[in-house]
Each structure stands twice: as C-alpha cells, then as structure tokens.
Amino acid sequence: QVQLVESGGGLVQAGGSLRLSCAVSGRTFSNGAMGWFRQASGKEREFVAAVTWDDGNTYYADSVKGRFTISRDNAKNTVYLRMNSLKPNDTAVYYCAADPYGSASKSKYNYNYWGQGTQVTVSS
C-alpha cells in the first residue's frame, strides 16, 4: 500500500521560507513523477511543481517560478519543496502526489496517490 506523508508546514511571515517534505512508503518509484499541489480555502486544487524520479526534470507553475524549488532524494524515497519569498497568497494546504507512470503532468487527474496535506500559512 502506497503512502505519502507530508511534513514541514506551518506559520511564517511574508518573505520567509519553509521546506516541505513528502516521504513515500510502500513502493519505490524508479519512473514516473512526484508533484506538489495546493488548495486554498474555497478554491480549486492547483499545480505547484513536479519532478521526475529518473532524471530529475522539474516543472513549476508560473506563480512560484523563481521562488520555489522541488527536488527528490531517490535513496530516501522523499521529495522536497523549498519555498522562499513566501507571500500571503501562498497560504494553502499543500499536497504531494505520485504519478507512477507519467512525466510530471500539471493535471491533478494524472496522479494516483495523494498525501493528507500540510497547512502553510503566510502572514502579512
């Protein structure tokens, strides 16, 4: 059974930084991709960033490009999201997701497995 567990969320002031982690258990992915999505209150879940397991190619939403960095540690089966220069509109629940077969899609419908989410709150 595949499980994804996020950690690292919290409350931070605007301009601050956080690093989210997503630990994957129950399966080792040699292919496919991992993604980070977020959902603000009352809004749709949206793509943030994705990385492929094999070659580490990364993809970002325009709203976070240059501020967020996604990375993966294949040995630890863990994916990270480093978030710098945080803004109040980055406030959301952040979810990691696994797509065992794809190539880092921006569509949430391509991801088969999801974590429970971690809250990120950015105060102004």
mmCIF file of N, CA and C in Angstrom:
data_model
loop_
_atom_site.group_PDB
_atom_site.id
_atom_site.type_symbol
_atom_site.label_atom_id
_atom_site.label_comp_id
_atom_site.label_asym_id
_atom_site.label_seq_id
_atom_site.Cartn_x
_atom_site.Cartn_y
_atom_site.Cartn_z
ATOM 1 N N GLN A 1 0.847 -1.190 0.000
ATOM 2 C CA GLN A 1 0.000 0.000 0.000
ATOM 3 C C GLN A 1 0.888 1.248 0.000
ATOM 4 N N VAL A 2 0.680 2.087 -0.960
ATOM 5 C CA VAL A 2 1.490 3.292 -1.091
ATOM 6 C C VAL A 2 0.972 4.352 -0.126
ATOM 7 N N GLN A 3 1.888 4.960 0.606
ATOM 8 C CA GLN A 3 1.523 6.060 1.491
ATOM 9 C C GLN A 3 2.451 7.236 1.249
ATOM 10 N N LEU A 4 1.880 8.420 1.247
ATOM 11 C CA LEU A 4 2.635 9.662 1.115
ATOM 12 C C LEU A 4 2.355 10.490 2.365
ATOM 13 N N VAL A 5 3.408 10.910 3.029
ATOM 14 C CA VAL A 5 3.243 11.679 4.262
ATOM 15 C C VAL A 5 4.012 12.987 4.139
ATOM 16 N N GLU A 6 3.263 14.093 4.167
ATOM 17 C CA GLU A 6 3.874 15.417 4.096
ATOM 18 C C GLU A 6 4.221 15.926 5.493
ATOM 19 N N SER A 7 5.214 16.779 5.552
ATOM 20 C CA SER A 7 5.576 17.449 6.792
ATOM 21 C C SER A 7 6.261 18.759 6.450
ATOM 22 N N GLY A 8 6.395 19.624 7.447
ATOM 23 C CA GLY A 8 7.139 20.862 7.256
ATOM 24 C C GLY A 8 6.306 22.110 7.122
ATOM 25 N N GLY A 9 4.985 21.967 7.116
ATOM 26 C CA GLY A 9 4.149 23.146 7.024
ATOM 27 C C GLY A 9 4.172 23.946 8.319
ATOM 28 N N GLY A 10 3.548 25.120 8.272
ATOM 29 C CA GLY A 10 3.496 25.947 9.465
ATOM 30 C C GLY A 10 3.124 27.379 9.146
ATOM 31 N N LEU A 11 3.343 28.233 10.127
ATOM 32 C CA LEU A 11 3.039 29.658 10.015
ATOM 33 C C LEU A 11 4.347 30.413 9.820
ATOM 34 N N VAL A 12 4.377 31.279 8.821
ATOM 35 C CA VAL A 12 5.586 32.048 8.530
ATOM 36 C C VAL A 12 5.173 33.440 8.083
ATOM 37 N N GLN A 13 6.034 34.411 8.315
ATOM 38 C CA GLN A 13 5.755 35.762 7.859
ATOM 39 C C GLN A 13 6.080 35.908 6.375
ATOM 40 N N ALA A 14 5.438 36.864 5.759
ATOM 41 C CA ALA A 14 5.716 37.139 4.354
ATOM 42 C C ALA A 14 7.205 37.407 4.164
ATOM 43 N N GLY A 15 7.751 36.829 3.093
ATOM 44 C CA GLY A 15 9.181 36.935 2.847
ATOM 45 C C GLY A 15 9.991 35.801 3.429
ATOM 46 N N GLY A 16 9.379 35.005 4.272
ATOM 47 C CA GLY A 16 10.068 33.895 4.914
ATOM 48 C C GLY A 16 10.134 32.657 4.036
ATOM 49 N N SER A 17 10.659 31.588 4.630
ATOM 50 C CA SER A 17 10.877 30.345 3.888
ATOM 51 C C SER A 17 10.378 29.149 4.685
ATOM 52 N N LEU A 18 10.031 28.113 3.970
ATOM 53 C CA LEU A 18 9.689 26.819 4.552
ATOM 54 C C LEU A 18 10.172 25.727 3.607
ATOM 55 N N ARG A 19 10.425 24.552 4.172
ATOM 56 C CA ARG A 19 10.716 23.394 3.339
ATOM 57 C C ARG A 19 9.749 22.278 3.693
ATOM 58 N N LEU A 20 8.994 21.854 2.693
ATOM 59 C CA LEU A 20 8.081 20.734 2.859
ATOM 60 C C LEU A 20 8.772 19.445 2.431
ATOM 61 N N SER A 21 8.414 18.372 3.115
ATOM 62 C CA SER A 21 8.928 17.047 2.762
ATOM 63 C C SER A 21 7.759 16.116 2.495
ATOM 64 N N CYS A 22 7.972 15.159 1.617
ATOM 65 C CA CYS A 22 6.972 14.138 1.322
ATOM 66 C C CYS A 22 7.679 12.794 1.295
ATOM 67 N N ALA A 23 7.426 11.991 2.290
ATOM 68 C CA ALA A 23 8.039 10.670 2.382
ATOM 69 C C ALA A 23 7.102 9.634 1.775
ATOM 70 N N VAL A 24 7.637 8.830 0.880
ATOM 71 C CA VAL A 24 6.863 7.813 0.179
ATOM 72 C C VAL A 24 7.217 6.440 0.744
ATOM 73 N N SER A 25 6.214 5.660 1.087
ATOM 74 C CA SER A 25 6.444 4.306 1.571
ATOM 75 C C SER A 25 5.523 3.345 0.848
ATOM 76 N N GLY A 26 5.893 2.070 0.883
ATOM 77 C CA GLY A 26 5.077 1.039 0.274
ATOM 78 C C GLY A 26 5.441 0.730 -1.161
ATOM 79 N N ARG A 27 6.258 1.581 -1.746
ATOM 80 C CA ARG A 27 6.660 1.348 -3.140
ATOM 81 C C ARG A 27 7.824 2.256 -3.453
ATOM 82 N N THR A 28 8.757 1.734 -4.218
ATOM 83 C CA THR A 28 9.871 2.559 -4.700
ATOM 84 C C THR A 28 9.626 2.889 -6.158
ATOM 85 N N PHE A 29 9.610 4.176 -6.448
ATOM 86 C CA PHE A 29 9.349 4.619 -7.813
ATOM 87 C C PHE A 29 10.669 4.849 -8.539
ATOM 88 N N SER A 30 10.900 4.123 -9.602
ATOM 89 C CA SER A 30 12.079 4.382 -10.428
ATOM 90 C C SER A 30 11.722 5.217 -11.641
ATOM 91 N N ASN A 31 10.447 5.222 -11.958
ATOM 92 C CA ASN A 31 9.959 6.049 -13.063
ATOM 93 C C ASN A 31 8.803 6.895 -12.554
ATOM 94 N N GLY A 32 8.216 7.632 -13.459
ATOM 95 C CA GLY A 32 7.092 8.465 -13.064
ATOM 96 C C GLY A 32 7.544 9.763 -12.429
ATOM 97 N N ALA A 33 6.640 10.390 -11.724
ATOM 98 C CA ALA A 33 6.904 11.723 -11.206
ATOM 99 C C ALA A 33 6.178 11.950 -9.894
ATOM 100 N N MET A 34 6.668 12.959 -9.182
ATOM 101 C CA MET A 34 6.014 13.437 -7.970
ATOM 102 C C MET A 34 5.622 14.884 -8.161
ATOM 103 N N GLY A 35 4.483 15.236 -7.638
ATOM 104 C CA GLY A 35 4.028 16.609 -7.766
ATOM 105 C C GLY A 35 3.623 17.199 -6.432
ATOM 106 N N TRP A 36 3.686 18.511 -6.370
ATOM 107 C CA TRP A 36 3.123 19.267 -5.246
ATOM 108 C C TRP A 36 1.960 20.092 -5.787
ATOM 109 N N PHE A 37 0.856 20.021 -5.088
ATOM 110 C CA PHE A 37 -0.320 20.813 -5.400
ATOM 111 C C PHE A 37 -0.711 21.582 -4.147
ATOM 112 N N ARG A 38 -1.540 22.587 -4.313
ATOM 113 C CA ARG A 38 -2.041 23.316 -3.144
ATOM 114 C C ARG A 38 -3.492 23.692 -3.359
ATOM 115 N N GLN A 39 -4.172 23.833 -2.232
ATOM 116 C CA GLN A 39 -5.581 24.200 -2.277
ATOM 117 C C GLN A 39 -5.856 25.231 -1.200
ATOM 118 N N ALA A 40 -6.154 26.436 -1.637
ATOM 119 C CA ALA A 40 -6.542 27.496 -0.716
ATOM 120 C C ALA A 40 -8.026 27.351 -0.401
ATOM 121 N N SER A 41 -8.425 27.919 0.689
ATOM 122 C CA SER A 41 -9.811 27.810 1.122
ATOM 123 C C SER A 41 -10.754 28.352 0.063
ATOM 124 N N GLY A 42 -11.723 27.529 -0.334
ATOM 125 C CA GLY A 42 -12.707 27.943 -1.307
ATOM 126 C C GLY A 42 -12.252 27.909 -2.752
ATOM 127 N N LYS A 43 -11.052 27.390 -2.991
ATOM 128 C CA LYS A 43 -10.521 27.361 -4.355
ATOM 129 C C LYS A 43 -10.219 25.934 -4.797
ATOM 130 N N GLU A 44 -10.001 25.801 -6.092
ATOM 131 C CA GLU A 44 -9.652 24.506 -6.651
ATOM 132 C C GLU A 44 -8.202 24.141 -6.297
ATOM 133 N N ARG A 45 -7.936 22.854 -6.265
ATOM 134 C CA ARG A 45 -6.562 22.393 -6.063
ATOM 135 C C ARG A 45 -5.759 22.710 -7.317
ATOM 136 N N GLU A 46 -4.599 23.318 -7.128
ATOM 137 C CA GLU A 46 -3.809 23.750 -8.275
ATOM 138 C C GLU A 46 -2.388 23.204 -8.232
ATOM 139 N N PHE A 47 -1.836 23.050 -9.407
ATOM 140 C CA PHE A 47 -0.473 22.556 -9.557
ATOM 141 C C PHE A 47 0.522 23.585 -9.054
ATOM 142 N N VAL A 48 1.570 23.089 -8.373
ATOM 143 C CA VAL A 48 2.644 23.945 -7.895
ATOM 144 C C VAL A 48 3.961 23.579 -8.582
ATOM 145 N N ALA A 49 4.342 22.311 -8.476
ATOM 146 C CA ALA A 49 5.627 21.883 -9.033
ATOM 147 C C ALA A 49 5.632 20.372 -9.175
ATOM 148 N N ALA A 50 6.512 19.874 -10.037
ATOM 149 C CA ALA A 50 6.651 18.433 -10.217
ATOM 150 C C ALA A 50 8.088 18.094 -10.586
ATOM 151 N N VAL A 51 8.464 16.858 -10.293
ATOM 152 C CA VAL A 51 9.809 16.377 -10.612
ATOM 153 C C VAL A 51 9.712 14.919 -11.026
ATOM 154 N N THR A 52 10.520 14.549 -12.001
ATOM 155 C CA THR A 52 10.564 13.151 -12.432
ATOM 156 C C THR A 52 11.580 12.394 -11.590
ATOM 157 N N TRP A 53 11.257 11.134 -11.307
ATOM 158 C CA TRP A 53 12.133 10.330 -10.467
ATOM 159 C C TRP A 53 13.443 9.992 -11.175
ATOM 160 N N ASP A 54 13.400 9.670 -12.464
ATOM 161 C CA ASP A 54 14.598 9.124 -13.098
ATOM 162 C C ASP A 54 15.642 10.192 -13.404
ATOM 163 N N ASP A 55 15.248 11.272 -14.060
ATOM 164 C CA ASP A 55 16.257 12.256 -14.461
ATOM 165 C C ASP A 55 16.152 13.580 -13.728
ATOM 166 N N GLY A 56 15.159 13.702 -12.835
ATOM 167 C CA GLY A 56 15.081 14.900 -12.023
ATOM 168 C C GLY A 56 14.620 16.153 -12.737
ATOM 169 N N ASN A 57 13.972 16.011 -13.879
ATOM 170 C CA ASN A 57 13.429 17.188 -14.561
ATOM 171 C C ASN A 57 12.358 17.833 -13.696
ATOM 172 N N THR A 58 12.364 19.156 -13.681
ATOM 173 C CA THR A 58 11.435 19.887 -12.826
ATOM 174 C C THR A 58 10.526 20.807 -13.634
ATOM 175 N N TYR A 59 9.362 21.050 -13.097
ATOM 176 C CA TYR A 59 8.348 21.880 -13.727
ATOM 177 C C TYR A 59 7.668 22.706 -12.637
ATOM 178 N N TYR A 60 7.320 23.943 -12.977
ATOM 179 C CA TYR A 60 6.750 24.845 -11.984
ATOM 180 C C TYR A 60 5.564 25.610 -12.555
ATOM 181 N N ALA A 61 4.644 25.945 -11.669
ATOM 182 C CA ALA A 61 3.614 26.901 -12.013
ATOM 183 C C ALA A 61 4.263 28.275 -12.123
ATOM 184 N N ASP A 62 3.721 29.108 -12.985
ATOM 185 C CA ASP A 62 4.294 30.446 -13.175
ATOM 186 C C ASP A 62 4.299 31.248 -11.875
ATOM 187 N N SER A 63 3.304 31.005 -11.040
ATOM 188 C CA SER A 63 3.156 31.791 -9.813
ATOM 189 C C SER A 63 4.256 31.517 -8.793
ATOM 190 N N VAL A 64 4.972 30.410 -8.929
ATOM 191 C CA VAL A 64 6.004 30.070 -7.949
ATOM 192 C C VAL A 64 7.389 29.994 -8.570
ATOM 193 N N LYS A 65 7.479 30.125 -9.865
ATOM 194 C CA LYS A 65 8.767 30.009 -10.552
ATOM 195 C C LYS A 65 9.737 31.055 -10.015
ATOM 196 N N GLY A 66 10.943 30.603 -9.701
ATOM 197 C CA GLY A 66 11.950 31.504 -9.148
ATOM 198 C C GLY A 66 11.917 31.629 -7.642
ATOM 199 N N ARG A 67 10.850 31.155 -7.011
ATOM 200 C CA ARG A 67 10.735 31.221 -5.551
ATOM 201 C C ARG A 67 10.753 29.830 -4.917
ATOM 202 N N PHE A 68 10.155 28.863 -5.593
ATOM 203 C CA PHE A 68 10.049 27.505 -5.061
ATOM 204 C C PHE A 68 11.005 26.587 -5.816
ATOM 205 N N THR A 69 11.515 25.576 -5.125
ATOM 206 C CA THR A 69 12.384 24.582 -5.734
ATOM 207 C C THR A 69 11.953 23.194 -5.299
ATOM 208 N N ILE A 70 11.663 22.345 -6.258
ATOM 209 C CA ILE A 70 11.315 20.961 -5.960
ATOM 210 C C ILE A 70 12.544 20.093 -6.198
ATOM 211 N N SER A 71 12.712 19.090 -5.341
ATOM 212 C CA SER A 71 13.834 18.173 -5.504
ATOM 213 C C SER A 71 13.420 16.800 -4.985
ATOM 214 N N ARG A 72 14.215 15.791 -5.357
ATOM 215 C CA ARG A 72 13.904 14.455 -4.857
ATOM 216 C C ARG A 72 15.189 13.765 -4.434
ATOM 217 N N ASP A 73 15.037 12.887 -3.455
ATOM 218 C CA ASP A 73 16.134 12.056 -2.967
ATOM 219 C C ASP A 73 15.695 10.617 -3.186
ATOM 220 N N ASN A 74 16.208 10.027 -4.259
ATOM 221 C CA ASN A 74 15.778 8.671 -4.626
ATOM 222 C C ASN A 74 16.123 7.653 -3.535
ATOM 223 N N ALA A 75 17.266 7.835 -2.888
ATOM 224 C CA ALA A 75 17.686 6.881 -1.859
ATOM 225 C C ALA A 75 16.727 6.896 -0.673
ATOM 226 N N LYS A 76 16.182 8.076 -0.379
ATOM 227 C CA LYS A 76 15.268 8.205 0.759
ATOM 228 C C LYS A 76 13.807 8.124 0.342
ATOM 229 N N ASN A 77 13.567 8.015 -0.958
ATOM 230 C CA ASN A 77 12.181 7.975 -1.451
ATOM 231 C C ASN A 77 11.392 9.177 -0.937
ATOM 232 N N THR A 78 12.013 10.331 -1.024
ATOM 233 C CA THR A 78 11.443 11.546 -0.453
ATOM 234 C C THR A 78 11.555 12.688 -1.460
ATOM 235 N N VAL A 79 10.532 13.512 -1.464
ATOM 236 C CA VAL A 79 10.500 14.693 -2.314
ATOM 237 C C VAL A 79 10.368 15.924 -1.422
ATOM 238 N N TYR A 80 11.007 17.001 -1.849
ATOM 239 C CA TYR A 80 11.016 18.225 -1.062
ATOM 240 C C TYR A 80 10.479 19.393 -1.889
ATOM 241 N N LEU A 81 9.972 20.380 -1.183
ATOM 242 C CA LEU A 81 9.583 21.627 -1.822
ATOM 243 C C LEU A 81 10.129 22.757 -0.955
ATOM 244 N N ARG A 82 11.144 23.413 -1.463
ATOM 245 C CA ARG A 82 11.717 24.554 -0.770
ATOM 246 C C ARG A 82 10.985 25.794 -1.246
ATOM 247 N N MET A 83 10.420 26.542 -0.299
ATOM 248 C CA MET A 83 9.617 27.716 -0.630
ATOM 249 C C MET A 83 10.271 28.953 -0.020
ATOM 250 N N ASN A 84 10.724 29.842 -0.881
ATOM 251 C CA ASN A 84 11.331 31.096 -0.449
ATOM 252 C C ASN A 84 10.441 32.277 -0.825
ATOM 253 N N SER A 85 10.718 33.408 -0.224
ATOM 254 C CA SER A 85 9.979 34.650 -0.533
ATOM 255 C C SER A 85 8.480 34.415 -0.504
ATOM 256 N N LEU A 86 8.024 33.792 0.544
ATOM 257 C CA LEU A 86 6.608 33.435 0.635
ATOM 258 C C LEU A 86 5.730 34.673 0.719
ATOM 259 N N LYS A 87 4.549 34.544 0.112
ATOM 260 C CA LYS A 87 3.579 35.616 0.063
ATOM 261 C C LYS A 87 2.287 35.161 0.736
ATOM 262 N N PRO A 88 1.470 36.096 1.204
ATOM 263 C CA PRO A 88 0.195 35.684 1.817
ATOM 264 C C PRO A 88 -0.669 34.827 0.893
ATOM 265 N N ASN A 89 -0.620 35.065 -0.403
ATOM 266 C CA ASN A 89 -1.457 34.251 -1.292
ATOM 267 C C ASN A 89 -0.854 32.877 -1.580
ATOM 268 N N ASP A 90 0.260 32.546 -0.942
ATOM 269 C CA ASP A 90 0.757 31.161 -0.968
ATOM 270 C C ASP A 90 0.084 30.322 0.124
ATOM 271 N N THR A 91 -0.700 30.956 0.969
ATOM 272 C CA THR A 91 -1.399 30.245 2.040
ATOM 273 C C THR A 91 -2.352 29.201 1.455
ATOM 274 N N ALA A 92 -2.190 27.970 1.896
ATOM 275 C CA ALA A 92 -2.991 26.866 1.372
ATOM 276 C C ALA A 92 -2.603 25.587 2.104
ATOM 277 N N VAL A 93 -3.381 24.552 1.853
ATOM 278 C CA VAL A 93 -2.965 23.204 2.223
ATOM 279 C C VAL A 93 -2.162 22.656 1.043
ATOM 280 N N TYR A 94 -0.973 22.179 1.330
ATOM 281 C CA TYR A 94 -0.086 21.658 0.290
ATOM 282 C C TYR A 94 -0.114 20.135 0.323
ATOM 283 N N TYR A 95 -0.309 19.560 -0.854
ATOM 284 C CA TYR A 95 -0.391 18.107 -1.009
ATOM 285 C C TYR A 95 0.717 17.608 -1.926
ATOM 286 N N CYS A 96 1.315 16.483 -1.574
ATOM 287 C CA CYS A 96 2.175 15.823 -2.546
ATOM 288 C C CYS A 96 1.400 14.667 -3.173
ATOM 289 N N ALA A 97 1.803 14.311 -4.381
ATOM 290 C CA ALA A 97 1.096 13.299 -5.139
ATOM 291 C C ALA A 97 2.082 12.535 -6.002
ATOM 292 N N ALA A 98 1.732 11.278 -6.272
ATOM 293 C CA ALA A 98 2.598 10.413 -7.066
ATOM 294 C C ALA A 98 1.896 9.956 -8.337
ATOM 295 N N ASP A 99 2.634 10.071 -9.419
ATOM 296 C CA ASP A 99 2.176 9.551 -10.718
ATOM 297 C C ASP A 99 3.195 8.503 -11.136
ATOM 298 N N PRO A 100 2.893 7.222 -10.955
ATOM 299 C CA PRO A 100 3.904 6.179 -11.194
ATOM 300 C C PRO A 100 4.325 6.020 -12.644
ATOM 301 N N TYR A 101 3.557 6.563 -13.564
ATOM 302 C CA TYR A 101 3.812 6.257 -14.973
ATOM 303 C C TYR A 101 4.052 7.496 -15.832
ATOM 304 N N GLY A 102 3.704 8.641 -15.333
ATOM 305 C CA GLY A 102 3.715 9.826 -16.167
ATOM 306 C C GLY A 102 5.020 10.576 -16.148
ATOM 307 N N SER A 103 4.979 11.766 -16.714
ATOM 308 C CA SER A 103 6.177 12.587 -16.859
ATOM 309 C C SER A 103 5.935 13.984 -16.311
ATOM 310 N N ALA A 104 5.465 14.044 -15.070
ATOM 311 C CA ALA A 104 5.298 15.320 -14.379
ATOM 312 C C ALA A 104 4.192 16.176 -14.983
ATOM 313 N N SER A 105 3.018 15.612 -15.048
ATOM 314 C CA SER A 105 1.863 16.350 -15.544
ATOM 315 C C SER A 105 1.471 17.456 -14.578
ATOM 316 N N LYS A 106 0.876 18.511 -15.113
ATOM 317 C CA LYS A 106 0.345 19.583 -14.285
ATOM 318 C C LYS A 106 -1.113 19.323 -13.896
ATOM 319 N N SER A 107 -1.654 18.237 -14.397
ATOM 320 C CA SER A 107 -3.053 17.915 -14.099
ATOM 321 C C SER A 107 -3.148 16.994 -12.898
ATOM 322 N N LYS A 108 -3.977 17.372 -11.937
ATOM 323 C CA LYS A 108 -4.141 16.562 -10.739
ATOM 324 C C LYS A 108 -4.748 15.203 -11.058
ATOM 325 N N TYR A 109 -5.432 15.098 -12.179
ATOM 326 C CA TYR A 109 -6.108 13.852 -12.522
ATOM 327 C C TYR A 109 -5.126 12.762 -12.958
ATOM 328 N N ASN A 110 -3.894 13.104 -13.213
ATOM 329 C CA ASN A 110 -2.895 12.125 -13.625
ATOM 330 C C ASN A 110 -2.187 11.464 -12.439
ATOM 331 N N TYR A 111 -2.458 11.944 -11.251
ATOM 332 C CA TYR A 111 -1.770 11.455 -10.062
ATOM 333 C C TYR A 111 -2.644 10.449 -9.321
ATOM 334 N N ASN A 112 -2.062 9.281 -9.034
ATOM 335 C CA ASN A 112 -2.825 8.186 -8.454
ATOM 336 C C ASN A 112 -2.848 8.205 -6.923
ATOM 337 N N TYR A 113 -1.769 8.722 -6.319
ATOM 338 C CA TYR A 113 -1.632 8.652 -4.873
ATOM 339 C C TYR A 113 -1.445 10.064 -4.313
ATOM 340 N N TRP A 114 -2.058 10.283 -3.144
ATOM 341 C CA TRP A 114 -2.022 11.605 -2.527
ATOM 342 C C TRP A 114 -1.715 11.500 -1.043
ATOM 343 N N GLY A 115 -1.016 12.512 -0.541
ATOM 344 C CA GLY A 115 -0.829 12.621 0.889
ATOM 345 C C GLY A 115 -2.015 13.312 1.537
ATOM 346 N N GLN A 116 -1.945 13.468 2.845
ATOM 347 C CA GLN A 116 -3.055 14.045 3.594
ATOM 348 C C GLN A 116 -3.010 15.571 3.612
ATOM 349 N N GLY A 117 -1.888 16.140 3.212
ATOM 350 C CA GLY A 117 -1.772 17.591 3.148
ATOM 351 C C GLY A 117 -1.128 18.182 4.383
ATOM 352 N N THR A 118 -0.486 19.327 4.192
ATOM 353 C CA THR A 118 0.108 20.066 5.302
ATOM 354 C C THR A 118 -0.202 21.553 5.104
ATOM 355 N N GLN A 119 -0.618 22.200 6.180
ATOM 356 C CA GLN A 119 -1.051 23.599 6.097
ATOM 357 C C GLN A 119 0.145 24.530 6.079
ATOM 358 N N VAL A 120 0.115 25.460 5.136
ATOM 359 C CA VAL A 120 1.091 26.552 5.088
ATOM 360 C C VAL A 120 0.320 27.859 5.192
ATOM 361 N N THR A 121 0.668 28.660 6.176
ATOM 362 C CA THR A 121 0.013 29.944 6.379
ATOM 363 C C THR A 121 1.069 31.037 6.373
ATOM 364 N N VAL A 122 0.877 32.012 5.486
ATOM 365 C CA VAL A 122 1.821 33.116 5.368
ATOM 366 C C VAL A 122 1.119 34.386 5.830
ATOM 367 N N SER A 123 1.633 34.994 6.864
ATOM 368 C CA SER A 123 1.021 36.210 7.406
ATOM 369 C C SER A 123 1.679 37.445 6.790
ATOM 370 N N SER A 124 0.890 38.486 6.676
ATOM 371 C CA SER A 124 1.403 39.727 6.068
ATOM 372 C C SER A 124 2.014 40.648 7.109
#
